PDB file of C-alpha atoms in Angstrom:
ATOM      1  CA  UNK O   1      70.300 122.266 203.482  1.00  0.00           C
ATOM      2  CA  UNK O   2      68.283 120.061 205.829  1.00  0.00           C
ATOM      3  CA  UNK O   3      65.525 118.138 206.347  1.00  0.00           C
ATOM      4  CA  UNK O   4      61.667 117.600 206.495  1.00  0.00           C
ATOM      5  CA  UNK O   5      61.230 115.131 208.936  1.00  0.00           C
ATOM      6  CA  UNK O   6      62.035 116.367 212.488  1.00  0.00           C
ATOM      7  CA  UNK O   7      64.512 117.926 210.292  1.00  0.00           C
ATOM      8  CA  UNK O   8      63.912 116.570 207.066  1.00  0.00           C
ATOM      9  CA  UNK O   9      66.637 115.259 205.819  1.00  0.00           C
ATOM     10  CA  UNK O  10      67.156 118.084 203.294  1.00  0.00           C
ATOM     11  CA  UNK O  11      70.897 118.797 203.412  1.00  0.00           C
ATOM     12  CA  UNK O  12      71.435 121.217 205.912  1.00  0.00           C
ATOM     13  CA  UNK O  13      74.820 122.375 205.460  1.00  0.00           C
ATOM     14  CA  UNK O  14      77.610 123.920 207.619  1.00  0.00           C
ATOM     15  CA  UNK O  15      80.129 126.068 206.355  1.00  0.00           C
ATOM     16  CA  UNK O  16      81.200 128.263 203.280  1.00  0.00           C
ATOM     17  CA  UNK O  17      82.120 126.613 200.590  1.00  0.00           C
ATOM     18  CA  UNK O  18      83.754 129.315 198.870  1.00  0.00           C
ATOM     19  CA  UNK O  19      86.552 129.881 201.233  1.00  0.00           C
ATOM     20  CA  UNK O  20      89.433 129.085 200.338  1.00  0.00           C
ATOM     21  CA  UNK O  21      90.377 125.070 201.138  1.00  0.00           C
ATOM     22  CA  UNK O  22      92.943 124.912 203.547  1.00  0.00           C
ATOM     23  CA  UNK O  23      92.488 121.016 204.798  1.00  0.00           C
ATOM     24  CA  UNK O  24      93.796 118.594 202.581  1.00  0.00           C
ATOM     25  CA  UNK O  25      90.853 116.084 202.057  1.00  0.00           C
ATOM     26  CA  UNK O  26      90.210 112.464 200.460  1.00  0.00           C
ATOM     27  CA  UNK O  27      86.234 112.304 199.303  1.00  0.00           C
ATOM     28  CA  UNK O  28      84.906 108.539 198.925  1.00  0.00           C
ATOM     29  CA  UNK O  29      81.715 106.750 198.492  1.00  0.00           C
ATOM     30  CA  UNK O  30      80.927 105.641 201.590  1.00  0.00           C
ATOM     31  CA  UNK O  31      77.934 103.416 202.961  1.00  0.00           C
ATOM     32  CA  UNK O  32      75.053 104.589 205.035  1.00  0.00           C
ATOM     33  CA  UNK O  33      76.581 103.862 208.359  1.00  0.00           C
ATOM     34  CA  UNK O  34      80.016 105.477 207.831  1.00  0.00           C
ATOM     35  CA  UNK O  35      78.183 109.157 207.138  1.00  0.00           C
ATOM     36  CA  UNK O  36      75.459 108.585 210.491  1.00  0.00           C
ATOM     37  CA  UNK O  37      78.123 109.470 213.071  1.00  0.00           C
ATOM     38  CA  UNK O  38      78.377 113.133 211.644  1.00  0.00           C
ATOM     39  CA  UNK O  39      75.123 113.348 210.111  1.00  0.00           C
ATOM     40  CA  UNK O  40      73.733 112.777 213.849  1.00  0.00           C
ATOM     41  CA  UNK O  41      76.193 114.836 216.036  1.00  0.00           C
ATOM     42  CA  UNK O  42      76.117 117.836 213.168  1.00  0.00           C
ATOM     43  CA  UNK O  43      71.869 118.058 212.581  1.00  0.00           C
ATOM     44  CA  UNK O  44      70.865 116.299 215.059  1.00  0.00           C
ATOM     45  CA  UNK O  45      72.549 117.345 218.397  1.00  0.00           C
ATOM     46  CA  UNK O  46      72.187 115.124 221.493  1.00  0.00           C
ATOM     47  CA  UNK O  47      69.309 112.008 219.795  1.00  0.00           C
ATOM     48  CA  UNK O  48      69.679 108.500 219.368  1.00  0.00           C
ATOM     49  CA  UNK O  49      71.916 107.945 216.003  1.00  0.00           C
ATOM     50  CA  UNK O  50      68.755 106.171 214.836  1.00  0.00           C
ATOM     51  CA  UNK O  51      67.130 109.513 214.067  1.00  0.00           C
ATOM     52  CA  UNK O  52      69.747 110.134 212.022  1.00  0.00           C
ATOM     53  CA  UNK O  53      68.580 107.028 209.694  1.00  0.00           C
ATOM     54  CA  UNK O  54      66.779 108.596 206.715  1.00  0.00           C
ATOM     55  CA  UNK O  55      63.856 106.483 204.232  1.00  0.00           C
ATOM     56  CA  UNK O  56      66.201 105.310 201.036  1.00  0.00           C
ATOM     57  CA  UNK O  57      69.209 105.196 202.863  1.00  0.00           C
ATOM     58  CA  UNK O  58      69.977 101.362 201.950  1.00  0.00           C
ATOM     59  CA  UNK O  59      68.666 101.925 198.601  1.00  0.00           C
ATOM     60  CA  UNK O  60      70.843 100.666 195.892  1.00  0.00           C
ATOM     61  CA  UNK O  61      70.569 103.831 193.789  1.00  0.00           C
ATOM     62  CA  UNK O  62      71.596 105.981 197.065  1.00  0.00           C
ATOM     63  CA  UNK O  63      74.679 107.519 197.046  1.00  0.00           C
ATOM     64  CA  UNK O  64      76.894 108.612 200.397  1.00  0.00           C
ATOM     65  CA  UNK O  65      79.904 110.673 199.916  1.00  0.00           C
ATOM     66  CA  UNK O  66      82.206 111.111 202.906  1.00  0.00           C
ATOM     67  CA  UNK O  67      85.314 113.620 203.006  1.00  0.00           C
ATOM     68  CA  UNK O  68      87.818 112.921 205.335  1.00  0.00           C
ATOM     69  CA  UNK O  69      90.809 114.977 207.042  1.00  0.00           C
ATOM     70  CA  UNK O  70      94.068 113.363 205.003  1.00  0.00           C
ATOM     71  CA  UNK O  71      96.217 114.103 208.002  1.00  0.00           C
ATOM     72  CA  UNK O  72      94.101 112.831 210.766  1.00  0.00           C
ATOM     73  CA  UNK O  73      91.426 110.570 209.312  1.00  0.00           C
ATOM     74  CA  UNK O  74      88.581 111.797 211.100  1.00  0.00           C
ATOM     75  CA  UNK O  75      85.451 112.712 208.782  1.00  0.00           C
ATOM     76  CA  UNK O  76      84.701 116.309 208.085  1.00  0.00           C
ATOM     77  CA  UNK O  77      81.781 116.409 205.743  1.00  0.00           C
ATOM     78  CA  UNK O  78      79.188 113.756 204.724  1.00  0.00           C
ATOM     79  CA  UNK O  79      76.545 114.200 202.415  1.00  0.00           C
ATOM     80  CA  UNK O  80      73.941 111.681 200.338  1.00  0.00           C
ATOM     81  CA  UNK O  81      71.694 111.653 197.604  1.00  0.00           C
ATOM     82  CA  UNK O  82      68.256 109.319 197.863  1.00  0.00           C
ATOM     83  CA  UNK O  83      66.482 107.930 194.785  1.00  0.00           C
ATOM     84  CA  UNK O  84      63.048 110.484 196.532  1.00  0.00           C
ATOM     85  CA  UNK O  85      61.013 113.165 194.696  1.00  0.00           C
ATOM     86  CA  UNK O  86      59.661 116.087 196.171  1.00  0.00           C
ATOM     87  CA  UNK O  87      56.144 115.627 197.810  1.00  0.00           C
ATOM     88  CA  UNK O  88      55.175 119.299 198.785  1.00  0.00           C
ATOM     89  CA  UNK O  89      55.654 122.678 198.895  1.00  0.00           C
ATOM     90  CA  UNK O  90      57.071 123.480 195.431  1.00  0.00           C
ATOM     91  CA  UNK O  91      55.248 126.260 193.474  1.00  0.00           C
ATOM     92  CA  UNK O  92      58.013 126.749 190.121  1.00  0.00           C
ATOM     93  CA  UNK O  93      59.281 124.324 188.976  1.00  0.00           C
ATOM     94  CA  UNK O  94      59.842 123.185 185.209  1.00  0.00           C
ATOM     95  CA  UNK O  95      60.400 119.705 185.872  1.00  0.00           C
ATOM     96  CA  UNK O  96      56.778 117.677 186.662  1.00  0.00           C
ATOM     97  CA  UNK O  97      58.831 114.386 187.319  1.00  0.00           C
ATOM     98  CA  UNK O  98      60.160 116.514 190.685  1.00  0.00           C
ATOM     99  CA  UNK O  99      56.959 116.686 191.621  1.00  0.00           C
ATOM    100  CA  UNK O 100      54.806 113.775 193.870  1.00  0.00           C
ATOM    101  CA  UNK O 101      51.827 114.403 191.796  1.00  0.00           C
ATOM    102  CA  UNK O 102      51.263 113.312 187.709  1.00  0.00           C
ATOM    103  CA  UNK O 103      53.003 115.558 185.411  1.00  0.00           C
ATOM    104  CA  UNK O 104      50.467 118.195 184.277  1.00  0.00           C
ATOM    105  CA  UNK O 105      48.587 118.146 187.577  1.00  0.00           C
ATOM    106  CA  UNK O 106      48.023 121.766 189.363  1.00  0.00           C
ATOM    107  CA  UNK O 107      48.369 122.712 192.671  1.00  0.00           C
ATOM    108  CA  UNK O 108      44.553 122.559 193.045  1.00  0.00           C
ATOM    109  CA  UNK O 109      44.107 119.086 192.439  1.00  0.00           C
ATOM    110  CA  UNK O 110      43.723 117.302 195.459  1.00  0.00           C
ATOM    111  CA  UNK O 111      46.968 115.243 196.353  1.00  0.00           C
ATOM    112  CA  UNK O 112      48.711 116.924 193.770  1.00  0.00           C
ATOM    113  CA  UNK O 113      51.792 118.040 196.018  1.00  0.00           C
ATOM    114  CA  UNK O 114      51.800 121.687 194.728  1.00  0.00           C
ATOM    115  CA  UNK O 115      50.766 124.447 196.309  1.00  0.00           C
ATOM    116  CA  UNK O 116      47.399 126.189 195.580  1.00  0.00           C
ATOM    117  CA  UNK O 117      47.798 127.828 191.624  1.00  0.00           C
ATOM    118  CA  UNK O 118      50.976 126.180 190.972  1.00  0.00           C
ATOM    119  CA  UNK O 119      51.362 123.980 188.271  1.00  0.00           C
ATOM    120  CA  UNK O 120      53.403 120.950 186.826  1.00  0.00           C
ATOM    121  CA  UNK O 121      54.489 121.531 182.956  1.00  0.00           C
ATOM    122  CA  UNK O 122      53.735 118.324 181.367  1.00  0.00           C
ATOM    123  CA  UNK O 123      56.636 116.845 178.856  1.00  0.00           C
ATOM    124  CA  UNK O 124      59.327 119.484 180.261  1.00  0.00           C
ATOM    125  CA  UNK O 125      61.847 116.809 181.145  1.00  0.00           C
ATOM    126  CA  UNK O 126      60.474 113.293 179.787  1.00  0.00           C
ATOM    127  CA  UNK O 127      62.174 110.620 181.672  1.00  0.00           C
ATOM    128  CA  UNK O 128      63.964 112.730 184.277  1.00  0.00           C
ATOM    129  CA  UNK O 129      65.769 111.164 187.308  1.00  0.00           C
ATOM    130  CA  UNK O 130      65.539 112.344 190.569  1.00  0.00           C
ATOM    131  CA  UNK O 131      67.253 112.358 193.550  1.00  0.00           C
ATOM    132  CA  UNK O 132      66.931 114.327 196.600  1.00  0.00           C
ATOM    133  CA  UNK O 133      70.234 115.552 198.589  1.00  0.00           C
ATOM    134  CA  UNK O 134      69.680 114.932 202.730  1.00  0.00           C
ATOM    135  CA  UNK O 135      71.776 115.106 205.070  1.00  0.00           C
ATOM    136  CA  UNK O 136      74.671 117.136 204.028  1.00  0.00           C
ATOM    137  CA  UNK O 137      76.917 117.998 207.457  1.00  0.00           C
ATOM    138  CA  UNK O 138      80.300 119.801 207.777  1.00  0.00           C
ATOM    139  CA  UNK O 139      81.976 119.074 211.285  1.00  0.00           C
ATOM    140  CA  UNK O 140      82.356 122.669 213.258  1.00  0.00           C
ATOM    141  CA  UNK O 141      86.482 122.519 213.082  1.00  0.00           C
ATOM    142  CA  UNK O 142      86.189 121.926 209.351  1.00  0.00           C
ATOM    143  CA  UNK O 143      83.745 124.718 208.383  1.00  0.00           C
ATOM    144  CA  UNK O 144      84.706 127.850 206.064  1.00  0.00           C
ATOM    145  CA  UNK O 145      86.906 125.436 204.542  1.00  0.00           C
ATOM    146  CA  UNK O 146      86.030 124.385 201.649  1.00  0.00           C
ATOM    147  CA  UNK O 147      84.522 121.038 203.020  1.00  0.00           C
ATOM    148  CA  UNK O 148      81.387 121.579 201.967  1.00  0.00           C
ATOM    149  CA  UNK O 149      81.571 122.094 198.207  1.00  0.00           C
ATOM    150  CA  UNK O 150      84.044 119.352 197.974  1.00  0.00           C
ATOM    151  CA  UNK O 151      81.719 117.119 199.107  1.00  0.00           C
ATOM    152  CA  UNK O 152      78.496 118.354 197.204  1.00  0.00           C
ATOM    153  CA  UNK O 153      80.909 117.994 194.029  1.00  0.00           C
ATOM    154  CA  UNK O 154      81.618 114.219 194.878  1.00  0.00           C
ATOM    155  CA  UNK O 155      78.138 113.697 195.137  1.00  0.00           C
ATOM    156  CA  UNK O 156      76.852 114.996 191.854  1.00  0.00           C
ATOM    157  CA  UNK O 157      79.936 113.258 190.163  1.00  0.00           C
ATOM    158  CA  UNK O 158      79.493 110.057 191.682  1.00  0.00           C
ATOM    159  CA  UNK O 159      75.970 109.694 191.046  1.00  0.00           C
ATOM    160  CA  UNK O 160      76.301 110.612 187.625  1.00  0.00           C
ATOM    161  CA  UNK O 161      79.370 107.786 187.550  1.00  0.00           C
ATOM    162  CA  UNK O 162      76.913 105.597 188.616  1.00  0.00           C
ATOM    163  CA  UNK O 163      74.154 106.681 185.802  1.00  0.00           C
ATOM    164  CA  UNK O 164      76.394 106.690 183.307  1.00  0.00           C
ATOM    165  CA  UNK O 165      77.642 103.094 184.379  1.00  0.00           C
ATOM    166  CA  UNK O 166      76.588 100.157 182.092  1.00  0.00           C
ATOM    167  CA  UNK O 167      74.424  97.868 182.979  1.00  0.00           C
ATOM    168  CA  UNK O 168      74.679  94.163 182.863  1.00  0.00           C
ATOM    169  CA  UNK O 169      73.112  93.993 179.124  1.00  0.00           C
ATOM    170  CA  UNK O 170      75.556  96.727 178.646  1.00  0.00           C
ATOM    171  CA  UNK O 171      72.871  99.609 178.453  1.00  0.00           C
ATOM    172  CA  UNK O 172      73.631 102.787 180.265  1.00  0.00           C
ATOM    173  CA  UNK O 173      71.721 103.087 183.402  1.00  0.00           C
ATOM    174  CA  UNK O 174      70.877 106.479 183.437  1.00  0.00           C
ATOM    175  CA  UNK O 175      67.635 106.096 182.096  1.00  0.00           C
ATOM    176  CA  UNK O 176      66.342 104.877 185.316  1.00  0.00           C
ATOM    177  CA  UNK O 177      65.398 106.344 188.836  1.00  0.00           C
ATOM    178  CA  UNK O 178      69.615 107.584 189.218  1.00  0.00           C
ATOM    179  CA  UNK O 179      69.925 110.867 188.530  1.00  0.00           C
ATOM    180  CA  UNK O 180      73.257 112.300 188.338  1.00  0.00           C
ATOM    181  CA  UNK O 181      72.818 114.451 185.485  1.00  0.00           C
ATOM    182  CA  UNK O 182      69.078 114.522 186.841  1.00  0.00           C
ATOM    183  CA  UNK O 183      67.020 116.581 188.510  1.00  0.00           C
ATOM    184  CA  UNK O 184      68.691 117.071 192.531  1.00  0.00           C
ATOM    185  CA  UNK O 185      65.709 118.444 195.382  1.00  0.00           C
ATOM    186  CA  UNK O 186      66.391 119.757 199.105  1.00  0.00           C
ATOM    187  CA  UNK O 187      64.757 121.609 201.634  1.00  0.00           C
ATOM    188  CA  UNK O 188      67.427 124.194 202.389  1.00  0.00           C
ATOM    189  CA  UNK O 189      67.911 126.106 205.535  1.00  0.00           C
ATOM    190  CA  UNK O 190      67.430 129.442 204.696  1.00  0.00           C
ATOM    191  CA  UNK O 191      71.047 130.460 206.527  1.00  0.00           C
ATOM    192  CA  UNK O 192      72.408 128.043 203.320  1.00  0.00           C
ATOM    193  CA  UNK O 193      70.999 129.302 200.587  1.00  0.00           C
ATOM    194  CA  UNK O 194      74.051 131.370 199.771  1.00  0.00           C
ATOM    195  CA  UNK O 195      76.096 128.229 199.090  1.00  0.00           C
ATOM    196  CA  UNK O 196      74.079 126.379 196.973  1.00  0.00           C
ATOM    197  CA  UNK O 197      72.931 129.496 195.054  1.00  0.00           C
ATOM    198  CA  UNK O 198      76.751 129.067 194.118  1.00  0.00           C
ATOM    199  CA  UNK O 199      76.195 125.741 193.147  1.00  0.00           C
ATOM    200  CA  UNK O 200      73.500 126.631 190.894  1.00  0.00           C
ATOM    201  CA  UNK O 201      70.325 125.831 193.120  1.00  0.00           C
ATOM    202  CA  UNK O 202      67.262 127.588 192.799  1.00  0.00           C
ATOM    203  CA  UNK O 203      64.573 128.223 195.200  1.00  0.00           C
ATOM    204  CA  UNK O 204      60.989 126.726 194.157  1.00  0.00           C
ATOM    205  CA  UNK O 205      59.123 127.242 197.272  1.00  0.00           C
ATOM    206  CA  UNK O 206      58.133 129.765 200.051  1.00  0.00           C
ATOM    207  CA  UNK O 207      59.829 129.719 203.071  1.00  0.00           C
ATOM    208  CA  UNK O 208      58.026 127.315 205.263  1.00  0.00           C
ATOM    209  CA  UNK O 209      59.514 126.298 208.923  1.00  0.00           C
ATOM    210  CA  UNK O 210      60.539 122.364 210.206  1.00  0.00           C
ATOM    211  CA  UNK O 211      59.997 122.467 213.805  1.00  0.00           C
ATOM    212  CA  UNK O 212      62.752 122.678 216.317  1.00  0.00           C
ATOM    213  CA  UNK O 213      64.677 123.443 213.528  1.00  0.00           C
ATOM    214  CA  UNK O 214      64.459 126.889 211.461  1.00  0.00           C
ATOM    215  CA  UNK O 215      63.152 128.223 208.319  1.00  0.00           C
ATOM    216  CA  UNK O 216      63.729 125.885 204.914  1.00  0.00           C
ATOM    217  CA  UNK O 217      62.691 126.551 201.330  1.00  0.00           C
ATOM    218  CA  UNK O 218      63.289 124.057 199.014  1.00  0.00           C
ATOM    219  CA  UNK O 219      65.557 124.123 196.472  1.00  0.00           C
ATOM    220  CA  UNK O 220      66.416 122.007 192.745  1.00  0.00           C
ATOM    221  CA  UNK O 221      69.694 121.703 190.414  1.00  0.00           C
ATOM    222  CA  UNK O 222      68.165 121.050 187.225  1.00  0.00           C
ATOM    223  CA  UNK O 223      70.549 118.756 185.006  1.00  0.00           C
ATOM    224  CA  UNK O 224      73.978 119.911 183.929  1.00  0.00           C
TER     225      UNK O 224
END
């Protein structure tokens, strides 16, 4: 997927994931600066690094995954998952807490976030958790691998770690803005949707275009 900024930050992806993994890989958590490097030279060719430094990033309840080449040690992959909901564009959705505007609110209310006609069903997920996937970058070499999957996987399963973590008082802390077993948003490149279709994404908007990039829908995961 990709982005919506110059390139929204919506995972753009690179490679297919259903191919057959032939590169042995070890997927951590990483921070925000380990997964810039790729993120940068991967969607955004030949700018500064710093426009590779996404809204959320340092966020506590952010979550970077980074896969890396067991033989060599260079990174492969990189994807993360921001604490964000979706601000515009969606028109089905059944999940209002996705949404930027009120649950409830239609697509004709100003501000609302929804397109013209669409609408928000109110009480469909009651204290959902978001998160929005960005950045998600498989180097060229790696791609058709397997990479890609592997590290979408990791990121689900660590941010549902994380959720599903207790908190000091010893109360889970999924109930809060985390959202492994949440709701998950992206603006998709249309040349990805194939892949995450796979990982049971659906689209939820039409096809609308970021510039200098190429056409994006967005896409959600509802929870597992």
């Amino acid at each position: 997927m990709s982005e919506h900024e110059p390139a929204s930050a919506s995972p753009p992806v690179a490679g297919d994931p259903c191919a057959s993994t032939s590169l042995a890989l070890r997927v951590e958590s990483v921070s925000a600066e380990v997964v810039r490097p790729l993120r940068g030279a991967v969607l955004r060719p030949g700018l500064p690094l710093d426009r590779s430094v996404y809204e959320f990033d340092d966020d506590p309840l952010t979550v970077h995954i980074a896969a890396y080449d067991a033989r060599s040690g260079a990174i492969v992959g990189v994807a993360t998952g921001l604490p964000q909901a979706c601000a515009d564009r969606v028109v089905d959705v059944d999940c209002p807490e996705v949404l930027a505007g009120p649950p409830g609110q239609s697509g004709d209310h100003p501000g609302s976030g929804l397109l013209p006609g669409a609408r928000a069903l109110p009480g469909a997920c009651p204290g959902a958790r978001v998160r929005r996937l960005r950045g998600m970058a498989v180097s060229p070499e790696a791609q058709g691998l397997g990479v890609g999957r592997a590290v979408l996987e990791a990121l689900l399963a660590e941010a549902q770690r994380r959720d599903d973590a207790p908190s000091g008082n010893g109360a889970v802390s999924g109930g809060g803005r985390g959202s492994g077993g949440g709701w998950w948003w992206a603006n998709a490149r249309t040349s990805a949707l194939g892949f995450y279709e796979r990982q049971g994404w659906r689209v939820v908007s039409a096809e609308f275009e970021i510039p200098g990039v190429c056409p994006h829908v967005v896409m959600v995961k509802a929870p597992a």
